[in-house]
Coordinates of C-alpha atoms in Angstrom, one line a residue:
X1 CA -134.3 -28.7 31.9
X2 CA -131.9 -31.9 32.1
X3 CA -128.7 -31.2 30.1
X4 CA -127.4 -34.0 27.2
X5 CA -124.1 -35.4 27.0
X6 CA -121.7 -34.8 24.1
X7 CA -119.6 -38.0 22.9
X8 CA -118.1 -36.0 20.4
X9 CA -116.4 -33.9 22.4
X10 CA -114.9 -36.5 24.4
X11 CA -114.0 -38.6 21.5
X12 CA -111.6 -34.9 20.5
X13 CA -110.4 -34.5 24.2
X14 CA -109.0 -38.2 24.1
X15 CA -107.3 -37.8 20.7
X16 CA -105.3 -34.6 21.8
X17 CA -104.3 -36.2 25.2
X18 CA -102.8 -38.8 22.8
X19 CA -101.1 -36.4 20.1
X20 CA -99.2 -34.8 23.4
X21 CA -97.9 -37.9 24.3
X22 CA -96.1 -38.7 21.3
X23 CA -95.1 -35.5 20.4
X24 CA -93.5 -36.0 24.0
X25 CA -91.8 -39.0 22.9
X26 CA -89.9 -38.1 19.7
X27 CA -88.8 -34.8 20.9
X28 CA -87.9 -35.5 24.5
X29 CA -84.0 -35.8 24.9
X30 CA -83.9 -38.1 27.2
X31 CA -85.5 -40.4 25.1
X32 CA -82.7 -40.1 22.5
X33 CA -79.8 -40.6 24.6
X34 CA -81.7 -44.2 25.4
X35 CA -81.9 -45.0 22.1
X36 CA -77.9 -44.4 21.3
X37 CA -77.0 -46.2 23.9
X38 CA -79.0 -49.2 23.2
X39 CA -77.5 -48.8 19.4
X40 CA -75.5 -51.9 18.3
X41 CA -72.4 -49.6 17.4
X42 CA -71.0 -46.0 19.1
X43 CA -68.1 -43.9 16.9
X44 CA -65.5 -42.6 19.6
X45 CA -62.7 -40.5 18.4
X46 CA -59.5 -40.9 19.5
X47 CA -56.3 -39.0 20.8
X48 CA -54.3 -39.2 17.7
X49 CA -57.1 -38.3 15.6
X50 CA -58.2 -41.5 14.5
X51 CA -62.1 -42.3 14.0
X52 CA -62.5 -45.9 15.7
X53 CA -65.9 -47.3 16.1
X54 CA -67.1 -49.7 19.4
X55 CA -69.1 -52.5 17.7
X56 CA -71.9 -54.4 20.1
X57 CA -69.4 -56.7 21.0
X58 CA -66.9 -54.3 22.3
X59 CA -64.3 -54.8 19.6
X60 CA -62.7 -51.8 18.3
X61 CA -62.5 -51.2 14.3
X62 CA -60.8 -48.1 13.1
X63 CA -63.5 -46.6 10.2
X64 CA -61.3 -43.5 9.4
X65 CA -58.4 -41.2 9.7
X66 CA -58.1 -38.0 11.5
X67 CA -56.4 -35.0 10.7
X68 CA -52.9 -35.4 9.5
X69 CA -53.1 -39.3 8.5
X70 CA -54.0 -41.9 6.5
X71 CA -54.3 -39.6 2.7
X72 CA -51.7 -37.1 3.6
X73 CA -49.2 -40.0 4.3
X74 CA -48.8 -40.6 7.9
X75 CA -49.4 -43.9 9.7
X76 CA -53.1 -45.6 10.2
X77 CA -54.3 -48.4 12.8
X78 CA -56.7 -50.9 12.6
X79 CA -57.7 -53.2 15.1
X80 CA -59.4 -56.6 13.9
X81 CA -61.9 -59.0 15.6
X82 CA -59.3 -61.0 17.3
X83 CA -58.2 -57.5 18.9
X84 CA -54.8 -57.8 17.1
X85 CA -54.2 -54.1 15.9
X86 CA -52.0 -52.9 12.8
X87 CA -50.3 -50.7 10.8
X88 CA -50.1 -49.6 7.5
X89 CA -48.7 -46.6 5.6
X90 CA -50.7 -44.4 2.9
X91 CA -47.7 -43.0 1.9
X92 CA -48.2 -41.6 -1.8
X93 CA -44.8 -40.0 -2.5
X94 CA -42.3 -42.3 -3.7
X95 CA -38.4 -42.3 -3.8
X96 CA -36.4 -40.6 -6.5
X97 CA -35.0 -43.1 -8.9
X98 CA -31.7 -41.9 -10.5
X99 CA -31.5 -42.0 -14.2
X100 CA -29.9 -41.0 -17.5
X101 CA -26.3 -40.9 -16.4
X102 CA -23.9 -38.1 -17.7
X103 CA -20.1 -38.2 -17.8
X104 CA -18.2 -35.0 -18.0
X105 CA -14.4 -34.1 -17.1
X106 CA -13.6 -30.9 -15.3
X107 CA -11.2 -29.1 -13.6
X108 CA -8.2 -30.7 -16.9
X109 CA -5.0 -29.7 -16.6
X110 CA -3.6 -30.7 -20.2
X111 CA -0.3 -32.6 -20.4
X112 CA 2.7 -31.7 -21.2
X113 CA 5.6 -32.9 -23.6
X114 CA 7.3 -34.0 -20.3
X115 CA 4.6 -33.8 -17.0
X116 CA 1.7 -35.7 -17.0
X117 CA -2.4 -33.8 -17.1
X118 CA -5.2 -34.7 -15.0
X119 CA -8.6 -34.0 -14.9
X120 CA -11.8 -35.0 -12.5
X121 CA -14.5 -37.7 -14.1
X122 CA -17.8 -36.5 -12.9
X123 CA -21.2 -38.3 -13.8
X124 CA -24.6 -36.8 -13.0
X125 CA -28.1 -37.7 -13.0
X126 CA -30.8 -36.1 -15.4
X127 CA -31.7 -34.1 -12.7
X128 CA -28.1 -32.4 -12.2
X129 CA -27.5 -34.2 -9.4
X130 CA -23.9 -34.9 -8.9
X131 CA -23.4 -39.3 -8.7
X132 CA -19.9 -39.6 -8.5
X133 CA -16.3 -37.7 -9.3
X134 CA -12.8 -39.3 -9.9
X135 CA -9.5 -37.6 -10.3
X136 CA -7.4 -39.4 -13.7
X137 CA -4.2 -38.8 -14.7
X138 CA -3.3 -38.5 -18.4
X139 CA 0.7 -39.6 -19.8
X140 CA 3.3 -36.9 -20.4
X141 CA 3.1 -36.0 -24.5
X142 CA 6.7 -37.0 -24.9
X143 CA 8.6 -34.4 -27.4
X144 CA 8.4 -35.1 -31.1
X145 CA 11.8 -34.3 -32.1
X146 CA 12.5 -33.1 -36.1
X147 CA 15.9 -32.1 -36.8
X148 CA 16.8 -31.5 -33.3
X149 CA 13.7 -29.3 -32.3
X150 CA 10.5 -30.7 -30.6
X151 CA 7.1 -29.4 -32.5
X152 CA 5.4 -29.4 -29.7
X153 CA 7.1 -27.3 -27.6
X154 CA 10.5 -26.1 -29.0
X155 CA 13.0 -27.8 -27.1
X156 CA 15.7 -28.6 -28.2
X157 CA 16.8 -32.1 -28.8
X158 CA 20.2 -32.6 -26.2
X159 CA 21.3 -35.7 -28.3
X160 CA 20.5 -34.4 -31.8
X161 CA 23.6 -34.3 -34.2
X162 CA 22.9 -32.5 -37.6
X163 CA 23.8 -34.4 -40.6
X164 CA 24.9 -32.2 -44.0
X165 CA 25.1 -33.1 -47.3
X166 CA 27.7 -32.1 -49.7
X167 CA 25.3 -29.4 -51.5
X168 CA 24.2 -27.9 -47.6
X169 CA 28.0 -27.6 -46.9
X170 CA 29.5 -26.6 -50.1
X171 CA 26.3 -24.0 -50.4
X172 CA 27.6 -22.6 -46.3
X173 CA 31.0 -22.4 -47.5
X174 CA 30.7 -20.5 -50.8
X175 CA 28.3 -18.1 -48.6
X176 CA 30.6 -17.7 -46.2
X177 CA 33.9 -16.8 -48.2
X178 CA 36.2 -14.6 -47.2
X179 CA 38.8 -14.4 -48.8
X180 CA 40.5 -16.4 -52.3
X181 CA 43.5 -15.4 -54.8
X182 CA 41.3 -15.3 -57.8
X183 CA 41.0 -19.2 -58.9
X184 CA 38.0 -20.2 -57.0
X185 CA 35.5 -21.8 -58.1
X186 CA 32.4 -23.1 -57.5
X187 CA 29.9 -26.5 -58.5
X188 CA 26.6 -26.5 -57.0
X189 CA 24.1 -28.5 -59.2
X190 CA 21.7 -27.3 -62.5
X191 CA 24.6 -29.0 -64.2
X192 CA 27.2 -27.5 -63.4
X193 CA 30.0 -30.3 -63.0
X194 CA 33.3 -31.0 -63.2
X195 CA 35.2 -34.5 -64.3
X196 CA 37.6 -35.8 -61.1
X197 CA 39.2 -39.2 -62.1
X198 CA 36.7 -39.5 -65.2
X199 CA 33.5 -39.1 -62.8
X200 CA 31.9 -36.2 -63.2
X201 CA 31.1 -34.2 -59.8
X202 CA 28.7 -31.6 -58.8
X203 CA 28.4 -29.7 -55.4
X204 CA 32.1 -29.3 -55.2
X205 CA 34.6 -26.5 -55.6
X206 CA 38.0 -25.9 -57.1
X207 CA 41.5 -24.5 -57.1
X208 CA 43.4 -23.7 -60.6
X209 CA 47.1 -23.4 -60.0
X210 CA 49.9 -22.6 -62.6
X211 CA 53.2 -24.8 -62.8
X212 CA 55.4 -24.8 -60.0
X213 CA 58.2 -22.8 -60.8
X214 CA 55.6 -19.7 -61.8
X215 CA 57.6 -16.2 -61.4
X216 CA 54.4 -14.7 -59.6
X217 CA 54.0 -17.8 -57.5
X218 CA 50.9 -18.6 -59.2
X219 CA 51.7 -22.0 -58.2
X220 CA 50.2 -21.8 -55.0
X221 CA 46.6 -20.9 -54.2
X222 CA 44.2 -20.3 -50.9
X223 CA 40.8 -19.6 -50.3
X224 CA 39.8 -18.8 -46.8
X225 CA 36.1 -19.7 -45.1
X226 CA 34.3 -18.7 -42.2
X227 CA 32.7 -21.7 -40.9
X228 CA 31.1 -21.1 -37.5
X229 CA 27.6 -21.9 -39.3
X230 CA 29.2 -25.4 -39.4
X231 CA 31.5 -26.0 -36.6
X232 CA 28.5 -25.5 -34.4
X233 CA 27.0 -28.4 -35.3
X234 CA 29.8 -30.6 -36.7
X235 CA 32.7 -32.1 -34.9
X236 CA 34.7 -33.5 -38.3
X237 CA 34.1 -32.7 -42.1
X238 CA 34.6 -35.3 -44.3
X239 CA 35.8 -34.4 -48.1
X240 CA 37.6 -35.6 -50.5
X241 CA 40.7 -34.1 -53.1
X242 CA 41.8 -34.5 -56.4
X243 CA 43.0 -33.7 -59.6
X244 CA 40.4 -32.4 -62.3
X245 CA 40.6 -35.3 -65.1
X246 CA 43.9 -34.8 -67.1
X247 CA 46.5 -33.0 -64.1
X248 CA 49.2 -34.8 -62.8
X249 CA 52.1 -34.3 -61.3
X250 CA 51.5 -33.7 -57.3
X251 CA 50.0 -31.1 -55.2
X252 CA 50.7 -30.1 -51.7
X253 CA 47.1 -29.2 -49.6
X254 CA 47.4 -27.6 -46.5
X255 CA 44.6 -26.3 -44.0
X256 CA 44.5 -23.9 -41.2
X257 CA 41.4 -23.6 -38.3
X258 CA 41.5 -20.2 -37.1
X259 CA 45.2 -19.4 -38.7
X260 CA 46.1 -16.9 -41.9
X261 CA 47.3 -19.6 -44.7
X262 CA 51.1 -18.0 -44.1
X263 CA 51.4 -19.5 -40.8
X264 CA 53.8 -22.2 -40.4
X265 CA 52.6 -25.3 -40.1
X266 CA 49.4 -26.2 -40.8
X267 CA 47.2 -28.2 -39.0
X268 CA 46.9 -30.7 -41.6
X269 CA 49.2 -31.6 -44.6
X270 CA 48.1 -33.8 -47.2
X271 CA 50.5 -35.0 -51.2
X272 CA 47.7 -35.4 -53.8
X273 CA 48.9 -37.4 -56.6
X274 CA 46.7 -36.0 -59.2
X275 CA 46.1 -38.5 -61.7
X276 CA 45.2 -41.2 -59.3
X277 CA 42.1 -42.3 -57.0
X278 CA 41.2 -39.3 -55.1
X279 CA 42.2 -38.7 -51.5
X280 CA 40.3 -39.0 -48.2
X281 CA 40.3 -36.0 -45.9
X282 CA 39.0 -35.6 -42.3
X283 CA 39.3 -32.1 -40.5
X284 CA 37.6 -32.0 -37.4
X285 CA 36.2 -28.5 -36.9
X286 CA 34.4 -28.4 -33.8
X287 CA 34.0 -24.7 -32.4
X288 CA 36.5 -23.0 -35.4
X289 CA 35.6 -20.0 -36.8
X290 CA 37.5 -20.0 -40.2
X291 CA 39.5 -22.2 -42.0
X292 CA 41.6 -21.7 -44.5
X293 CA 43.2 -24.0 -47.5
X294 CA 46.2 -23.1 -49.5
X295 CA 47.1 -25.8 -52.5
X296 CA 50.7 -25.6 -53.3
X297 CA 51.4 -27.3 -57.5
X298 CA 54.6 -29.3 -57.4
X299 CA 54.6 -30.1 -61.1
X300 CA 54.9 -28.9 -64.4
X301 CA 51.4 -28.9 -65.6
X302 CA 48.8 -26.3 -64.5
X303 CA 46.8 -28.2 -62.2
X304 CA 42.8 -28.3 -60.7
X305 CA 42.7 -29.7 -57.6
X306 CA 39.0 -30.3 -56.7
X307 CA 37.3 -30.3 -53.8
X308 CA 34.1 -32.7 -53.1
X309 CA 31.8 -35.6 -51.7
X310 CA 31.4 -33.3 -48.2
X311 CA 30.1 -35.0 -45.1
X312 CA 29.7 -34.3 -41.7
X313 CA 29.7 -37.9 -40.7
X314 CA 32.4 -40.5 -41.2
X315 CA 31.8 -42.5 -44.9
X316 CA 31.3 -46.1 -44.6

């Protein structure tokens, strides 16, 4: 028996032969590498780490950074069309701006009443920063001298000279009596006065003395001071003498620095007419410790001789 032909089955053997063949083609590596190389652009890394890519043309265009650039702050490249190539920075950290200024002094060394201070002028930022610092120097205090002492720092004043009133000298001398025949007495103020020459005075004190030819010599009187509270400070004491309103006659004053009133002669010997303008005395004092004043009555009255107006500088 003649066998029949079977188109069916050659139709199916000629589809499979085809199947292979493109199976071939989209697998086969080969193939692939044609098709990069005929692509229009190719991506070639670099040796810095830059991603460049090769257009068709040949030019070079960087597409991307690398590790280490570009974002994190390092340098880029890019190469343009024309083949010129540049540079940029990505850098996103930027520079600390100084602000809000501070001004302090340290390391002071205070001033003196006679050396000058000093101290450092330092500013600084917010940040603590230190901007600048500048040594200043600050005047001496100068002393602030009252009554001869500087309330500051104590010192004394080297051109100081004390100046008493009657009251301060009369009150150091009656303090500082030593020794008087019995007739002393005293004036100092809450109204206690006595009239010289029809002017009443206060801050003064007085010798009584009997008439001059008195048995028991009450005629002659002495009252004896120490005055070193005085002399320290004061070169010459200023008073003056006279006769309590309604003496006359005269009276004989005598005064002795650092003598007994018995010693012959005195340092200074002054007649007191008492019923007429009292008289000016000056002692000068400087360094005595005592002194000493003995009042001799030449007339026939019982006399007070008076003793007042006391100054350590000269009257005008």
């Amino acid at each position: 028996m003649r066998k029949k032909n079977h188109p069916v089955c050659f139709v199916l053997v000629v589809c499979l032969l085809i199947s292979a063949l493109y199976y071939k083609g989209a697998f086969d590596p080969a193939a692939e590498d044609e098709t990069a190389e005929n692509s229009t652009e190719s991506v070639v890394s670099a040796d810095d780490g830059a991603i460049n890519t090769v257009a068709a043309d040949g030019n070079v265009k960087s597409t991307g950074t690398g590790a280490g650039h570009g974002a994190d702050g390092l340098k880029t490249q890019e190469e343009t069309e024309s083949g010129e190539v540049t540079e940029h920075s990505s850098d996103k950290e930027t520079e600390h701006v100084h602000t809000g200024f501070k001004t302090v002094k340290e390391s002071e060394i205070p001033a003196t009443c006679t050396k000058k201070g000093s101290y450092e002028e330092v500013v600084y930022c917010s940040c603590g920063e230190e901007i600048s610092r500048e040594k200043k120097e600050t005047k001496a205090l100068g002393h602030n001298y009252v009554e001869g002492i500087c309330k500051k720092c104590s010192a004394e004043d080297p051109d100081y000279v004390k100046v008493y009133n009657s009251k301060e000298i009369v009150e150091s001398l009656c303090e500082n009596l030593v020794t008087d025949t019995g007739t002393f007495e005293s004036y100092l103020g809450n109204g206690e006065t006595i009239s010289v020459f029809a002017e009443e005075q206060s801050d003064a004190f007085s010798l009584r003395t009997a008439v001059w030819y008195n048995l028991w010599n009450h005629n002659v009187q002495s009252v004896t001071f120490n005055i070193r509270s005085l002399s320290e400070d004061i070169d010459t004491l200023y008073f003056k003498a006279g006769g309590e309103t309604g003496s006359s006659g005269t009276m004989m004053v005598e005064i002795y620095l650092d003598r007994i009133p018995d010693e012959e002669p005195a340092d200074y010997s002054v007649a007191i007419e008492c019923s007429t303008v009292p008289t000016d005395i000056a002692v000068k004092i400087h360094d005595a410790a005592s002194m000493a004043i003995r009042v001799t009555n030449r007339s026939d009255n019982e006399n007070r001789i008076v003793f007042f107006d006391f100054s350590s500088v000269e009257p005008s």
